Short mmCIF file of C-alpha atoms (C1' of nucleotides) in Angstrom, two decimals:
data_model
loop_
_atom_site.label_atom_id
_atom_site.label_comp_id
_atom_site.label_asym_id
_atom_site.label_seq_id
_atom_site.Cartn_x
_atom_site.Cartn_y
_atom_site.Cartn_z
CA MET A 1 62.40 45.64 0.43
CA ASP A 2 63.22 44.21 -2.95
CA GLY A 3 60.26 41.96 -2.64
CA LEU A 4 57.94 44.85 -2.10
CA CYS A 5 59.28 46.77 -5.03
CA LEU A 6 59.14 43.84 -7.36
CA GLU A 7 55.58 43.28 -6.34
CA GLY A 8 54.77 46.82 -7.35
CA PHE A 9 56.72 46.40 -10.52
CA ASN A 10 54.95 43.23 -11.48
CA LYS A 11 51.64 44.91 -10.84
CA ASP A 12 52.63 47.64 -13.26
CA ALA A 13 53.65 45.15 -15.87
CA LYS A 14 50.37 43.30 -15.54
CA GLU A 15 48.45 46.51 -15.88
CA MET A 16 50.35 47.43 -18.97
CA SER A 17 49.71 44.07 -20.55
CA GLY A 18 46.03 44.27 -19.69
CA PHE A 19 45.92 41.14 -17.59
CA GLU A 20 44.25 42.69 -14.62
CA VAL A 21 42.93 46.07 -15.54
CA GLN A 22 41.90 47.79 -18.67
CA GLN A 23 44.56 49.73 -20.42
CA SER A 24 42.73 52.99 -20.69
CA GLY A 25 41.96 56.17 -18.90
CA LEU A 26 38.90 54.48 -17.55
CA GLY A 27 40.94 51.68 -16.11
CA ARG A 28 42.75 54.12 -13.96
CA ARG A 29 39.78 55.62 -12.24
CA GLU A 30 37.02 53.15 -12.57
CA ARG A 31 37.82 49.54 -13.15
CA ARG A 32 35.16 47.64 -14.98
CA GLU A 33 35.41 44.26 -16.55
CA TYR A 34 33.05 42.98 -19.18
CA PRO A 35 32.76 39.55 -20.62
CA PRO A 36 34.22 39.70 -24.12
CA SER A 37 30.84 39.14 -25.70
CA LEU A 38 29.45 42.20 -24.01
CA ALA A 39 32.49 44.37 -24.32
CA LEU A 40 31.03 46.43 -27.13
CA MET A 41 27.51 46.75 -25.84
CA ASP A 42 27.65 47.54 -22.19
CA SER A 43 27.82 51.28 -22.09
CA SER A 44 27.27 54.31 -24.18
CA ASP A 45 30.62 55.55 -22.98
CA PRO A 46 33.04 54.46 -25.69
CA ARG A 47 35.76 54.03 -23.11
CA ALA A 48 33.73 51.24 -21.60
CA TRP A 49 33.90 49.37 -24.88
CA LEU A 50 37.49 48.56 -24.22
CA ALA A 51 37.50 44.92 -23.40
CA PRO A 52 40.26 43.53 -21.28
CA VAL A 53 43.07 42.19 -23.37
CA GLN A 54 42.84 38.46 -23.53
CA PRO A 55 45.68 36.79 -21.72
CA GLY A 56 48.18 35.63 -24.26
CA THR A 57 47.02 38.05 -26.91
CA CYS A 58 50.46 39.44 -27.17
CA ALA A 59 52.79 37.53 -24.97
CA PRO A 60 55.88 39.02 -26.54
CA HIS A 61 54.68 42.46 -25.57
CA ALA A 62 53.98 41.48 -22.00
CA ASP A 63 57.38 39.89 -21.99
CA TYR A 64 58.86 43.02 -23.43
CA LEU A 65 57.26 45.14 -20.76
CA LEU A 66 58.66 42.91 -18.10
CA HIS A 67 62.11 43.24 -19.58
CA SER A 68 61.97 46.71 -21.01
CA PRO A 69 64.78 49.12 -20.30
CA GLY A 70 64.17 50.98 -17.12
CA SER A 71 61.99 48.29 -15.74
CA SER A 72 64.24 45.43 -16.49
CA VAL A 73 65.59 42.98 -14.07
CA GLU A 74 69.31 43.16 -14.21
CA GLY A 75 70.91 41.24 -17.03
CA VAL A 76 67.73 40.40 -18.88
CA SER A 77 67.29 41.73 -22.38
CA PRO A 78 64.07 42.27 -24.25
CA PRO A 79 62.96 39.48 -26.55
CA ALA A 80 64.86 39.52 -29.78
CA GLY A 81 62.95 40.57 -32.82
CA HIS A 82 60.02 42.08 -30.99
CA LEU A 83 59.28 45.78 -31.21
CA SER A 84 61.76 46.74 -33.82
CA ASN A 85 61.87 50.23 -32.44
CA PHE A 86 63.36 49.09 -29.20
CA ARG A 87 66.37 51.23 -28.56
CA LYS A 88 69.49 49.20 -28.21
CA ASN A 89 71.25 52.34 -27.10
CA SER A 90 68.84 53.23 -24.36
CA LYS A 91 70.51 56.02 -22.50
CA SER A 92 69.86 55.42 -18.85
CA PRO A 93 68.32 52.09 -18.07
CA VAL A 94 66.93 52.07 -14.57
CA LYS A 95 67.23 48.83 -12.72
CA VAL A 96 64.50 47.53 -10.48
CA ARG A 97 66.92 47.56 -7.60
CA GLU A 98 67.46 51.27 -8.09
CA LEU A 99 63.74 51.91 -7.93
CA CYS A 100 63.62 49.92 -4.75
CA ARG A 101 66.47 51.86 -3.23
CA LEU A 102 64.65 55.02 -4.25
CA LYS A 103 61.61 54.16 -2.22
CA GLY A 104 63.66 53.15 0.76
CA SER A 105 66.30 55.81 0.63
CA LEU A 106 64.79 58.02 3.32
CA THR A 107 64.21 55.28 5.80
CA THR A 108 66.65 53.39 7.88
CA ASP A 109 66.95 49.63 7.69
CA ASP A 110 64.53 49.25 10.57
CA GLY A 111 62.00 51.56 8.96
CA ARG A 112 62.61 54.79 10.91
CA GLN A 113 62.75 58.15 9.18
CA ARG A 114 66.21 59.35 8.29
CA ALA A 115 67.00 63.07 8.23
CA PRO A 116 67.87 63.90 4.62
CA SER A 117 71.10 65.72 3.92
CA SER A 118 71.35 67.89 0.82
CA GLU A 119 73.42 65.18 -0.80
CA THR A 120 70.86 62.51 -0.16
CA THR A 121 68.15 64.91 -1.30
CA ASN A 122 69.92 65.26 -4.62
CA VAL A 123 70.33 61.56 -4.90
CA VAL A 124 66.69 61.04 -4.06
CA GLN A 125 65.61 63.60 -6.62
CA LYS A 126 67.71 61.95 -9.27
CA LYS A 127 66.29 58.59 -8.45
CA ARG A 128 62.76 59.91 -8.40
CA ARG A 129 63.41 61.33 -11.83
CA SER A 130 64.73 57.97 -13.00
CA ALA A 131 61.69 56.21 -11.65
CA ALA A 132 59.42 58.69 -13.38
CA ASN A 133 61.35 58.18 -16.61
CA ALA A 134 60.89 54.45 -16.32
CA ARG A 135 57.18 54.85 -15.74
CA GLU A 136 56.93 57.18 -18.68
CA ARG A 137 58.80 54.72 -20.85
CA ARG A 138 56.43 51.95 -19.86
CA ARG A 139 53.48 54.18 -20.48
CA MET A 140 54.71 55.01 -23.96
CA HIS A 141 55.37 51.35 -24.66
CA GLY A 142 51.79 50.63 -23.69
CA LEU A 143 50.63 53.37 -26.01
CA ASN A 144 52.75 51.98 -28.83
CA HIS A 145 51.37 48.53 -28.19
CA ALA A 146 47.89 49.96 -28.57
CA PHE A 147 48.97 51.48 -31.87
CA ASP A 148 50.33 48.12 -32.98
CA GLU A 149 47.02 46.47 -32.17
CA LEU A 150 45.17 49.17 -34.03
CA ARG A 151 47.43 48.68 -37.05
CA SER A 152 46.69 44.98 -36.92
CA VAL A 153 42.93 45.42 -37.23
CA ILE A 154 42.71 48.05 -39.92
CA PRO A 155 43.19 47.07 -43.53
CA ALA A 156 46.70 47.76 -44.65
CA PHE A 157 48.33 48.04 -47.99
CA ASP A 158 50.95 45.71 -49.27
CA ASN A 159 53.68 48.08 -48.21
CA GLU A 160 56.16 46.47 -45.89
CA LYS A 161 56.50 49.85 -44.29
CA LYS A 162 54.69 50.26 -41.03
CA LEU A 163 51.99 52.88 -40.89
CA SER A 164 52.97 55.95 -38.94
CA LYS A 165 50.93 56.77 -35.88
CA TYR A 166 49.25 59.63 -37.65
CA ASP A 167 48.37 57.47 -40.64
CA THR A 168 47.13 54.73 -38.36
CA LEU A 169 44.69 57.08 -36.68
CA GLN A 170 43.48 58.41 -39.99
CA MET A 171 43.04 54.94 -41.43
CA ALA A 172 41.16 53.82 -38.36
CA GLN A 173 38.85 56.79 -38.58
CA ILE A 174 38.05 56.15 -42.22
CA TYR A 175 37.64 52.44 -41.66
CA ILE A 176 35.28 52.95 -38.74
CA ASN A 177 33.20 55.39 -40.73
CA ALA A 178 33.01 52.98 -43.64
CA LEU A 179 32.00 50.10 -41.40
CA SER A 180 29.33 52.09 -39.60
CA ASP A 181 27.91 53.21 -42.90
CA LEU A 182 27.74 49.63 -43.98
CA LEU A 183 25.85 48.78 -40.82
CA GLU A 184 23.40 51.58 -41.43
CA SER A 185 22.93 50.84 -45.07
CA PRO A 186 19.74 48.98 -46.06
CA GLY A 187 20.19 45.25 -46.24
CA ALA A 188 23.20 45.25 -43.99
CA LYS A 189 23.27 42.58 -41.36
CA VAL A 190 25.64 41.72 -38.61
CA ASP A 191 26.67 38.14 -38.02
CA SER A 192 28.37 38.79 -34.76
CA PRO A 193 28.48 42.04 -32.90
CA ASN A 194 32.17 41.88 -32.25
CA ARG A 195 33.92 39.94 -34.88
CA SER A 196 32.60 39.60 -38.34
CA LEU A 197 30.60 41.90 -40.46
CA SER A 198 28.46 40.93 -43.34
CA ALA A 199 26.61 43.26 -45.62
CA THR A 200 24.56 43.13 -48.72
CA VAL A 201 26.51 44.37 -51.67
CA TYR A 202 25.78 44.54 -55.32
CA GLU A 203 27.84 43.37 -58.20
CA GLY A 204 29.93 46.01 -59.89
CA ASP A 205 29.03 49.49 -58.80
CA ASN A 206 26.86 50.23 -55.82
CA THR A 207 23.70 50.73 -57.82
CA PRO A 208 21.08 48.11 -56.91
CA ARG A 209 20.80 45.87 -59.92
CA GLY A 210 19.66 42.31 -60.04
CA SER A 211 19.70 40.24 -56.93
CA PRO A 212 21.91 41.34 -54.14
CA THR A 213 24.58 39.01 -52.94
CA THR A 214 25.92 38.77 -49.47
CA ARG A 215 29.63 38.36 -49.38
CA VAL A 216 32.40 38.78 -46.94
CA PHE A 217 35.91 39.20 -48.23
CA PRO A 218 38.90 38.91 -46.05
CA THR A 219 41.27 41.78 -46.39
CA GLN A 220 44.61 40.93 -47.79
CA LEU A 221 46.73 41.57 -44.81
CA THR A 222 44.73 41.72 -41.67
CA GLY A 223 42.08 39.04 -41.93
CA MET A 224 39.49 41.62 -40.96
CA PRO A 225 36.46 41.03 -43.12
CA PHE A 226 35.37 43.83 -45.33
CA PRO A 227 32.42 43.46 -47.61
CA TYR A 228 33.95 44.87 -50.76
CA GLU A 229 35.85 43.23 -53.53
CA ASP A 230 39.12 41.93 -52.23
CA ALA A 231 41.43 44.86 -52.60
CA SER A 232 38.88 47.56 -53.16
CA PHE A 233 38.94 48.88 -49.65
CA ALA A 234 42.68 49.11 -49.70
CA SER A 235 42.59 50.91 -53.01
CA PHE A 236 39.80 53.12 -51.76
CA MET A 237 41.90 54.04 -48.78
CA GLU A 238 44.91 54.53 -50.97
CA GLN A 239 43.00 56.89 -53.19
CA ASN A 240 41.41 58.86 -50.45
CA MET A 241 43.80 58.88 -47.56
CA GLN A 242 44.85 62.47 -47.25
CA SER A 243 48.18 61.60 -45.84
CA PRO A 244 50.29 64.71 -45.66
CA THR A 245 53.29 62.52 -45.13
CA GLY A 246 53.05 60.98 -48.52
CA THR A 247 53.49 57.53 -47.07
CA LEU A 248 50.10 56.45 -48.30
CA LYS A 249 49.71 58.86 -51.13
CA SER A 250 52.58 59.93 -53.27
CA GLU A 251 53.84 63.47 -53.20
CA SER A 252 52.85 64.02 -56.80
CA GLU A 253 49.34 62.89 -56.07
CA ASN A 254 49.19 65.12 -53.07
CA SER A 255 50.30 68.08 -55.06
CA LYS A 256 47.14 67.88 -57.12
CA ASP A 257 45.09 68.46 -54.03
CA THR A 258 44.81 71.58 -52.00
CA PRO A 259 48.09 72.46 -50.42
CA ARG A 260 48.52 70.82 -47.07
CA SER A 261 51.04 70.74 -44.38
CA ASN A 262 53.83 68.32 -44.97
CA ARG A 263 53.82 67.50 -41.34
CA SER A 264 51.92 64.61 -39.97
CA ASP A 265 51.00 66.47 -36.82
CA GLY A 266 49.06 69.06 -38.78
CA GLU A 267 51.25 71.92 -37.79
CA PHE A 268 51.19 74.89 -40.17
CA SER A 269 47.88 73.75 -41.52
CA PRO A 270 45.35 76.49 -42.11
CA HIS A 271 43.33 75.14 -39.21
CA SER A 272 46.17 74.22 -36.99
CA HIS A 273 44.44 75.68 -33.98
CA PHE A 274 41.71 73.10 -34.33
CA SER A 275 41.89 69.50 -33.38
CA ASP A 276 42.34 66.96 -36.16
CA SER A 277 38.68 66.07 -36.03
CA ASP A 278 37.69 69.70 -36.24
CA GLU A 279 39.90 70.09 -39.25
CA THR A 280 38.41 67.07 -40.91
CA HIS A 281 34.97 68.45 -40.24
CA LEU A 282 35.87 71.77 -41.74
CA GLU A 283 37.52 70.25 -44.75
CA LEU A 284 34.58 68.02 -45.53
CA GLN A 285 31.79 70.39 -44.77
CA SER A 286 30.43 71.02 -48.25
CA GLU A 287 28.89 68.45 -50.53
CA ASP A 288 30.99 69.69 -53.38
CA GLU A 289 34.10 69.01 -51.45
CA LEU A 290 32.78 65.63 -50.50
CA SER A 291 32.04 64.64 -54.04
CA GLU A 292 35.49 65.72 -55.11
CA LEU A 293 36.94 63.04 -52.91
CA LYS A 294 35.54 60.21 -55.07
CA LEU A 295 34.23 58.51 -52.01
CA PRO A 296 31.90 55.57 -52.36
CA PRO A 297 28.24 56.33 -51.73
CA CYS A 298 28.31 54.95 -48.23
CA ILE A 299 30.83 57.59 -47.24
CA LEU A 300 29.15 60.40 -49.16
CA THR A 301 25.92 59.91 -47.30
CA ARG A 302 27.54 60.99 -44.06
"C1'" DT B 1 71.67 66.38 -46.51
"C1'" DA B 2 67.02 67.67 -45.14
"C1'" DG B 3 62.92 66.08 -43.45
"C1'" DG B 4 59.97 62.62 -41.26
"C1'" DC B 5 59.30 59.63 -37.58
"C1'" DC B 6 60.32 57.95 -33.32
"C1'" DA B 7 62.07 57.05 -28.37
"C1'" DT B 8 63.44 59.15 -24.44
"C1'" DC B 9 64.00 62.70 -20.97
"C1'" DT B 10 62.01 66.32 -18.45
"C1'" DG B 11 59.11 69.48 -15.84
"C1'" DG B 12 54.46 70.79 -15.08
"C1'" DT B 13 49.68 69.70 -13.91
"C1'" DC B 14 45.99 66.98 -12.29
"C1'" DC B 15 44.03 63.28 -9.70
"C1'" DT B 16 43.62 59.75 -6.10
"C1'" DA C 1 52.93 61.84 -1.82
"C1'" DG C 2 52.98 59.34 -5.73
"C1'" DG C 3 51.43 58.15 -10.18
"C1'" DA C 4 49.32 59.24 -14.69
"C1'" DC C 5 49.15 62.27 -18.31
"C1'" DC C 6 50.85 65.81 -21.30
"C1'" DA C 7 53.76 68.60 -24.23
"C1'" DG C 8 58.31 70.48 -25.38
"C1'" DA C 9 63.14 69.44 -26.28
"C1'" DT C 10 66.60 66.54 -28.01
"C1'" DG C 11 68.98 63.22 -30.58
"C1'" DG C 12 69.09 58.91 -33.47
"C1'" DC C 13 67.67 56.36 -37.52
"C1'" DC C 14 65.98 56.08 -42.09
"C1'" DT C 15 64.80 57.52 -46.70
"C1'" DA C 16 64.29 60.36 -50.83
#
DNA sequence: TAGGCCATCTGGTCCT
DNA sequence: AGGACCAGATGGCCTA
């Protein structure tokens, strides 16, 4: 019995770490695998762009998932130092053995059905709940891991402070827009479809003047190339990130702008019944508003 | 101390 | 039936 359950458990852990299936909604219903070189070109469905996580990409995380509370093998703690948000005071860690007992609780040792009493029904319900909690915990850990990976590929500031989830999504959106504009801009060329980006830029401002130079600058923190002067993307983001949390833009700076919600989830915003993307669209709909944002030309052309 | 952010629990819904 | 996904509730931690 334990063997069976552990097998299921290990399968879950592998799925979460991306070793066998893609960690996405697509992976659940339709499992496709692409060679890494084709991962971004195989389908018009963006979900299909998700390449399988390379084995070893984040061993500590896979390790963490294997040892996370609720899915942990008895007596094993998560790796020290990884995932700082790991709760040391996790309320109700569910042991693998408990999950196994849960599955087997309505069958006798020889596999026959056992008539459930009200007491065993309660116990079973509790254990089902515990199992569901453990699954939910693992799911959220997977989601957080995805956020960590996203944080690692977008340019960050020098702040030691980790970007919030909301800020991470906003940064990613801006960064993607900037990169796609670079790709569309005249003279832009792509060295490799997946990894590095190179574009023709001009000295000083963005006005064509003299001979164009092709340069790729590593960003300060992430190693992700960005074809602007070293810190200019970070400063551009810093200037233009409309972070209502103030983590990327100070409160005083925010106060100069139109009043916004001080909540990162957008609640109480004038357009709170719209999705974030709808709100963004509404906020940026006029050219006047766009020009007020001091965006570089590549963004303003959108 | 209030507010922001987060992890976790929980019940509901949908899908396989 | 079981699992994934979602959103609301709750409580802890951290910072201004």
